[in-house]
GROMACS .gro file of C-alpha atoms in nm:
model
  309
    1MET     CA    1 -31.136  -3.072  -5.423
    2ARG     CA    2 -31.323  -2.891  -5.156
    3GLY     CA    3 -30.997  -2.984  -4.962
    4VAL     CA    4 -30.784  -2.836  -5.267
    5VAL     CA    5 -30.976  -2.485  -5.271
    6ASP     CA    6 -30.939  -2.407  -4.904
    7MET     CA    7 -30.573  -2.461  -4.903
    8SER     CA    8 -30.597  -2.234  -5.214
    9GLU     CA    9 -30.804  -1.949  -5.035
   10LYS     CA   10 -30.636  -1.989  -4.764
   11LYS     CA   11 -30.323  -1.966  -4.965
   12LYS     CA   12 -30.434  -1.646  -5.147
   13LYS     CA   13 -30.525  -1.484  -4.782
   14LYS     CA   14 -30.221  -1.502  -4.704
   15GLU     CA   15 -30.000  -1.340  -4.951
   16GLU     CA   16 -30.320  -1.048  -4.941
   17ALA     CA   17 -30.198  -1.045  -4.560
   18VAL     CA   18 -29.853  -1.006  -4.663
   19GLU     CA   19 -29.953  -0.699  -4.866
   20VAL     CA   20 -30.123  -0.510  -4.616
   21LYS     CA   21 -29.897  -0.226  -4.580
   22VAL     CA   22 -29.952  -0.022  -4.237
   23GLU     CA   23 -29.946   0.308  -4.209
   24TYR     CA   24 -29.762   0.452  -3.903
   25LYS     CA   25 -29.848   0.801  -3.702
   26GLU     CA   26 -29.506   0.892  -3.574
   27VAL     CA   27 -29.387   0.987  -3.268
   28LYS     CA   28 -29.015   1.190  -3.366
   29LEU     CA   29 -28.793   1.187  -3.074
   30LYS     CA   30 -28.406   1.501  -3.034
   31PRO     CA   31 -28.200   1.445  -2.740
   32LYS     CA   32 -28.199   1.764  -2.574
   33PHE     CA   33 -27.831   1.741  -2.452
   34THR     CA   34 -27.513   1.499  -2.469
   35PHE     CA   35 -27.584   1.242  -2.259
   36THR     CA   36 -27.254   1.162  -2.004
   37VAL     CA   37 -27.331   0.845  -1.840
   38PRO     CA   38 -27.577   0.581  -1.927
   39VAL     CA   39 -27.941   0.616  -2.003
   40GLU     CA   40 -28.169   0.370  -1.991
   41ALA     CA   41 -28.455   0.356  -2.186
   42GLU     CA   42 -28.639   0.036  -2.208
   43ARG     CA   43 -28.964   0.214  -2.249
   44ILE     CA   44 -28.887   0.385  -2.575
   45THR     CA   45 -29.189   0.076  -2.751
   46PRO     CA   46 -29.458   0.147  -2.998
   47ASP     CA   47 -29.639  -0.047  -2.752
   48ASN     CA   48 -29.546   0.220  -2.435
   49PHE     CA   49 -29.623   0.476  -2.701
   50ALA     CA   50 -29.946   0.390  -2.871
   51GLY     CA   51 -30.288   0.567  -2.737
   52LYS     CA   52 -30.138   0.835  -2.500
   53SER     CA   53 -30.036   1.183  -2.554
   54LEU     CA   54 -29.713   1.320  -2.534
   55ASP     CA   55 -29.763   1.449  -2.201
   56GLU     CA   56 -29.790   1.069  -2.097
   57ILE     CA   57 -29.518   0.974  -2.323
   58SER     CA   58 -29.325   1.248  -2.221
   59LYS     CA   59 -29.357   1.162  -1.788
   60LEU     CA   60 -29.261   0.804  -1.895
   61PRO     CA   61 -29.011   0.689  -1.604
   62ILE     CA   62 -28.672   0.667  -1.768
   63TYR     CA   63 -28.319   0.645  -1.581
   64GLU     CA   64 -28.034   0.857  -1.606
   65GLY     CA   65 -27.716   0.713  -1.460
   66ASN     CA   66 -27.859   0.593  -1.105
   67THR     CA   67 -28.105   0.959  -1.134
   68ARG     CA   68 -28.490   0.864  -1.241
   69ARG     CA   69 -28.642   1.125  -1.479
   70ALA     CA   70 -28.960   1.160  -1.719
   71LEU     CA   71 -28.828   1.136  -2.086
   72GLY     CA   72 -28.934   1.483  -2.173
   73ASP     CA   73 -28.629   1.596  -1.906
   74LEU     CA   74 -28.420   1.386  -2.177
   75PHE     CA   75 -28.576   1.445  -2.512
   76ASN     CA   76 -28.785   1.656  -2.695
   77ILE     CA   77 -29.131   1.532  -2.779
   78GLU     CA   78 -29.299   1.567  -3.076
   79GLY     CA   79 -29.589   1.390  -3.349
   80SER     CA   80 -29.930   1.125  -3.297
   81PRO     CA   81 -29.779   0.766  -3.184
   82GLY     CA   82 -30.045   0.546  -3.326
   83SER     CA   83 -30.371   0.362  -3.117
   84SER     CA   84 -30.212   0.087  -3.141
   85ALA     CA   85 -29.911  -0.045  -3.117
   86LEU     CA   86 -29.851  -0.165  -3.482
   87ASP     CA   87 -29.953   0.207  -3.614
   88THR     CA   88 -29.691   0.349  -3.398
   89LEU     CA   89 -29.362   0.468  -3.554
   90ILE     CA   90 -29.079   0.633  -3.349
   91THR     CA   91 -28.851   0.793  -3.501
   92ILE     CA   92 -28.486   0.847  -3.247
   93GLU     CA   93 -28.238   1.122  -3.472
   94GLY     CA   94 -27.857   1.171  -3.217
   95ASP     CA   95 -27.582   1.060  -3.083
   96LEU     CA   96 -27.738   0.862  -2.865
   97SER     CA   97 -27.447   0.587  -2.793
   98LYS     CA   98 -27.516   0.573  -2.397
   99VAL     CA   99 -27.801   0.531  -2.417
  100ARG     CA  100 -27.976   0.151  -2.358
  101ARG     CA  101 -28.262  -0.102  -2.464
  102ILE     CA  102 -28.403   0.085  -2.730
  103GLY     CA  103 -28.719  -0.137  -2.820
  104GLU     CA  104 -28.687  -0.378  -2.568
  105LYS     CA  105 -28.990  -0.656  -2.520
  106MET     CA  106 -29.119  -0.466  -2.822
  107THR     CA  107 -29.425  -0.702  -2.968
  108ASN     CA  108 -29.530  -0.478  -3.286
  109GLY     CA  109 -29.442  -0.152  -3.452
  110LYS     CA  110 -29.145   0.011  -3.562
  111ILE     CA  111 -28.875   0.213  -3.394
  112VAL     CA  112 -28.610   0.378  -3.670
  113ILE     CA  113 -28.312   0.488  -3.499
  114LYS     CA  114 -28.065   0.732  -3.706
  115GLY     CA  115 -27.749   0.803  -3.565
  116ASP     CA  116 -27.438   0.573  -3.338
  117VAL     CA  117 -27.684   0.400  -3.029
  118GLY     CA  118 -27.592   0.194  -2.727
  119HIS     CA  119 -27.630  -0.186  -2.604
  120TYR     CA  120 -27.922  -0.390  -2.616
  121VAL     CA  121 -28.143  -0.274  -2.887
  122GLY     CA  122 -28.431  -0.542  -2.918
  123PHE     CA  123 -28.337  -0.713  -2.563
  124SER     CA  124 -28.628  -1.000  -2.575
  125MET     CA  125 -28.753  -0.874  -2.827
  126LYS     CA  126 -29.118  -1.005  -2.990
  127GLY     CA  127 -29.200  -0.857  -3.266
  128GLY     CA  128 -29.160  -0.478  -3.463
  129SER     CA  129 -28.927  -0.378  -3.676
  130ILE     CA  130 -28.600  -0.159  -3.561
  131GLU     CA  131 -28.410   0.020  -3.858
  132ILE     CA  132 -28.041   0.138  -3.749
  133HIS     CA  133 -27.878   0.405  -3.901
  134GLY     CA  134 -27.484   0.372  -3.769
  135ASN     CA  135 -27.350   0.195  -3.554
  136ALA     CA  136 -27.505  -0.027  -3.212
  137GLY     CA  137 -27.394  -0.163  -2.909
  138LEU     CA  138 -27.324  -0.452  -2.701
  139TRP     CA  139 -27.629  -0.783  -2.732
  140LEU     CA  140 -27.825  -0.624  -2.990
  141GLY     CA  141 -28.133  -0.800  -3.039
  142GLY     CA  142 -27.944  -0.985  -2.804
  143LYS     CA  143 -28.270  -1.284  -2.619
  144MET     CA  144 -28.433  -1.188  -2.940
  145LYS     CA  145 -28.789  -1.346  -2.948
  146GLY     CA  146 -28.971  -1.201  -3.305
  147GLY     CA  147 -28.939  -0.959  -3.531
  148THR     CA  148 -28.728  -0.698  -3.771
  149ILE     CA  149 -28.379  -0.571  -3.676
  150GLU     CA  150 -28.127  -0.422  -3.982
  151VAL     CA  151 -27.869  -0.233  -3.901
  152PHE     CA  152 -27.657   0.027  -4.182
  153GLY     CA  153 -27.369   0.015  -3.950
  154ASN     CA  154 -27.133  -0.187  -3.723
  155VAL     CA  155 -27.267  -0.413  -3.392
  156GLY     CA  156 -27.070  -0.482  -3.073
  157ASP     CA  157 -27.062  -0.832  -2.919
  158CYS     CA  158 -27.295  -1.104  -2.861
  159VAL     CA  159 -27.514  -0.971  -3.169
  160GLY     CA  160 -27.861  -1.179  -3.074
  161GLY     CA  161 -27.715  -1.395  -2.747
  162ALA     CA  162 -27.768  -1.516  -2.447
  163LEU     CA  163 -27.664  -1.365  -2.109
  164ARG     CA  164 -27.344  -1.436  -1.938
  165GLY     CA  165 -27.429  -1.743  -1.715
  166GLU     CA  166 -27.722  -1.877  -1.953
  167LEU     CA  167 -27.713  -2.191  -2.028
  168PRO     CA  168 -27.658  -2.292  -2.394
  169GLY     CA  169 -28.008  -2.178  -2.630
  170LYS     CA  170 -28.114  -1.964  -2.416
  171GLY     CA  171 -28.003  -1.655  -2.608
  172MET     CA  172 -28.229  -1.562  -2.936
  173LYS     CA  173 -28.495  -1.796  -3.053
  174LYS     CA  174 -28.681  -1.624  -3.385
  175GLY     CA  175 -28.658  -1.332  -3.602
  176THR     CA  176 -28.435  -1.198  -3.813
  177ILE     CA  177 -28.124  -0.961  -3.769
  178ILE     CA  178 -27.942  -0.794  -4.034
  179ILE     CA  179 -27.624  -0.603  -4.062
  180HIS     CA  180 -27.470  -0.393  -4.361
  181GLY     CA  181 -27.143  -0.372  -4.201
  182ASN     CA  182 -26.914  -0.552  -3.953
  183ALA     CA  183 -27.038  -0.750  -3.589
  184GLY     CA  184 -26.805  -0.833  -3.319
  185ALA     CA  185 -26.674  -1.180  -3.129
  186GLU     CA  186 -26.980  -1.425  -3.044
  187VAL     CA  187 -27.191  -1.386  -3.283
  188GLY     CA  188 -27.561  -1.554  -3.183
  189ARG     CA  189 -27.368  -1.686  -2.843
  190GLY     CA  190 -27.602  -1.990  -2.713
  191MET     CA  191 -27.893  -1.908  -2.962
  192SER     CA  192 -28.163  -2.172  -3.043
  193GLY     CA  193 -28.324  -2.020  -3.382
  194GLY     CA  194 -28.396  -1.759  -3.628
  195THR     CA  195 -28.126  -1.603  -3.869
  196ILE     CA  196 -27.840  -1.330  -3.825
  197ILE     CA  197 -27.685  -1.182  -4.127
  198VAL     CA  198 -27.373  -1.049  -4.129
  199ASP     CA  199 -27.282  -0.806  -4.458
  200GLY     CA  200 -26.959  -0.782  -4.314
  201SER     CA  201 -26.647  -0.983  -4.115
  202VAL     CA  202 -26.683  -1.075  -3.807
  203GLY     CA  203 -26.472  -1.114  -3.448
  204PRO     CA  204 -26.397  -1.471  -3.287
  205LEU     CA  205 -26.640  -1.707  -3.159
  206PRO     CA  206 -26.989  -1.689  -3.393
  207GLY     CA  207 -27.188  -2.028  -3.314
  208VAL     CA  208 -27.052  -1.990  -2.978
  209ASP     CA  209 -27.283  -2.230  -2.741
  210MET     CA  210 -27.557  -2.235  -3.070
  211ARG     CA  211 -27.840  -2.472  -3.030
  212GLY     CA  212 -28.050  -2.369  -3.338
  213GLY     CA  213 -28.071  -2.121  -3.625
  214ASN     CA  214 -27.858  -1.982  -3.889
  215ILE     CA  215 -27.553  -1.755  -3.934
  216GLY     CA  216 -27.454  -1.560  -4.218
  217ILE     CA  217 -27.100  -1.466  -4.270
  218LYS     CA  218 -27.041  -1.271  -4.626
  219GLY     CA  219 -26.678  -1.174  -4.489
  220ASP     CA  220 -26.426  -1.357  -4.297
  221CYS     CA  221 -26.430  -1.477  -3.913
  222GLU     CA  222 -26.125  -1.424  -3.677
  223GLY     CA  223 -26.207  -1.819  -3.552
  224LYS     CA  224 -26.332  -2.054  -3.364
  225PRO     CA  225 -26.635  -2.082  -3.517
  226GLY     CA  226 -26.853  -2.285  -3.338
  227ALA     CA  227 -26.791  -2.369  -3.052
  228ARG     CA  228 -26.911  -2.605  -2.809
  229MET     CA  229 -27.260  -2.582  -3.063
  230ALA     CA  230 -27.494  -2.877  -3.019
  231GLY     CA  231 -27.715  -2.751  -3.308
  232GLY     CA  232 -27.744  -2.460  -3.615
  233ARG     CA  233 -27.534  -2.328  -3.943
  234VAL     CA  234 -27.275  -2.101  -3.939
  235ILE     CA  235 -27.193  -2.002  -4.306
  236ILE     CA  236 -26.878  -1.864  -4.350
  237MET     CA  237 -26.843  -1.709  -4.728
  238GLY     CA  238 -26.509  -1.561  -4.684
  239LYS     CA  239 -26.185  -1.632  -4.437
  240VAL     CA  240 -26.138  -1.867  -4.127
  241PRO     CA  241 -25.795  -1.928  -3.975
  242ALA     CA  242 -25.876  -2.288  -3.900
  243ILE     CA  243 -26.161  -2.559  -3.811
  244LEU     CA  244 -26.178  -2.628  -3.433
  245PRO     CA  245 -26.024  -3.035  -3.429
  246SER     CA  246 -26.386  -3.106  -3.194
  247PHE     CA  247 -26.521  -3.058  -3.603
  248TYR     CA  248 -26.498  -3.314  -3.882
  249ILE     CA  249 -26.555  -3.309  -4.293
  250ASP     CA  250 -26.857  -3.414  -4.383
  251ASP     CA  251 -26.958  -3.350  -4.750
  252ILE     CA  252 -26.929  -3.038  -5.001
  253ARG     CA  253 -27.208  -2.880  -5.102
  254GLU     CA  254 -27.229  -2.605  -5.401
  255SER     CA  255 -27.470  -2.365  -5.171
  256ILE     CA  256 -27.660  -2.361  -4.845
  257LYS     CA  257 -28.002  -2.121  -4.697
  258ALA     CA  258 -27.954  -1.920  -4.431
  259GLY     CA  259 -28.329  -1.768  -4.357
  260PRO     CA  260 -28.460  -1.691  -4.670
  261GLU     CA  261 -28.138  -1.601  -4.877
  262LYS     CA  262 -27.951  -1.806  -5.061
  263LEU     CA  263 -27.578  -1.857  -4.977
  264THR     CA  264 -27.348  -1.907  -5.221
  265GLY     CA  265 -27.056  -2.109  -5.254
  266PRO     CA  266 -26.901  -2.408  -5.326
  267PHE     CA  267 -26.830  -2.430  -4.875
  268TYR     CA  268 -26.730  -2.746  -4.689
  269VAL     CA  269 -26.978  -2.875  -4.424
  270PHE     CA  270 -26.780  -2.991  -4.092
  271ILE     CA  271 -26.993  -3.147  -3.807
  272GLY     CA  272 -26.965  -3.061  -3.456
  273ASP     CA  273 -26.930  -2.970  -3.189
  274VAL     CA  274 -26.856  -3.311  -3.044
  275LEU     CA  275 -26.745  -3.198  -2.752
  276ALA     CA  276 -27.067  -3.008  -2.665
  277ASP     CA  277 -27.280  -3.321  -2.810
  278VAL     CA  278 -27.156  -3.665  -2.905
  279LYS     CA  279 -27.444  -3.688  -3.187
  280CYS     CA  280 -27.270  -3.399  -3.337
  281GLY     CA  281 -27.587  -3.149  -3.472
  282GLY     CA  282 -27.398  -2.853  -3.582
  283ARG     CA  283 -27.320  -2.754  -3.904
  284LEU     CA  284 -27.073  -2.533  -3.969
  285PHE     CA  285 -27.035  -2.400  -4.411
  286VAL     CA  286 -26.705  -2.281  -4.455
  287SER     CA  287 -26.573  -2.071  -4.878
  288ILE     CA  288 -26.349  -2.321  -5.027
  289PRO     CA  289 -26.238  -2.032  -5.277
  290ASN     CA  290 -26.165  -1.848  -4.930
  291ASN     CA  291 -25.945  -2.104  -4.755
  292PRO     CA  292 -25.720  -2.246  -4.950
  293HIS     CA  293 -25.494  -2.377  -4.685
  294LEU     CA  294 -25.806  -2.654  -4.569
  295LYS     CA  295 -25.776  -2.816  -4.851
  296HIS     CA  296 -25.668  -3.088  -4.697
  297TYR     CA  297 -25.968  -3.209  -4.529
  298GLU     CA  298 -26.071  -3.288  -4.846
  299GLU     CA  299 -25.806  -3.591  -4.903
  300LEU     CA  300 -26.091  -3.724  -4.540
  301LEU     CA  301 -26.370  -3.685  -4.801
  302VAL     CA  302 -26.148  -3.870  -5.003
  303SER     CA  303 -26.021  -4.232  -4.763
  304VAL     CA  304 -26.433  -4.214  -4.640
  305SER     CA  305 -26.538  -4.230  -4.969
  306ASP     CA  306 -26.256  -4.513  -5.050
  307GLU     CA  307 -26.361  -4.730  -4.722
  308GLU     CA  308 -26.750  -4.717  -4.828
  309ALA     CA  309 -26.693  -4.837  -5.199
   0.00000   0.00000   0.00000
């Protein structure tokens, strides 16, 4: 009985921990002018701001093009950070389309971006959360290891992806990315864990070189989902032009979970990509109602059932 009591106490403590709300101390940033060249802003994280005075924050080094600047040269800064990353909130407002690497390697805290933002937001992020109220560039959450990113807009290519030339599985490992819009090509490129949910449509090659994790696409896919995948799941609720010939029909499912979210089908279930791994560890779920041109695959399921009988 003692073991049961201990389990109950652990569960209760876990639930209480989830309910704890953080009281943030906020730092606000706003560009002093319109940027015309890329700004490398990897210093903008709760980890780098926590426990510092505004003067110290304004002196953090940052690059505008190939010129070294102080953060205060490019941004108006006000407010006060928390004593740790956990209770530090950074709010950035304005045109940030030339600003890159915000939130890189952050471990805790929160960043809110009000406006369009450039590439590599949340790159190698380990914890905390980022909200983007606008559009984002390439490699959002690239090589992410934890935390949450939520985008109220559209995103470019390689969400959660590995960099060019890296081996499969070197992309996103943990964490959650939610996009309330469309995403570009190669969503989840080389990812090995975590969850990506796209409310809109995506470009070609979602899940390319995938080794684990979940990608849920509520809109359409331009084609070639799951190319070279050897693990993980890609779920497409909209239309897809065709299935790669290196995938095999395996089953029909009524619903599937993508991370914490349950997506309702029914779905065709394909396994593959045999060109990446003969064990076919990847799973591709494709909406049946939205893809009537794939109905011929059902004949293959029937023929397999007949042979087994």
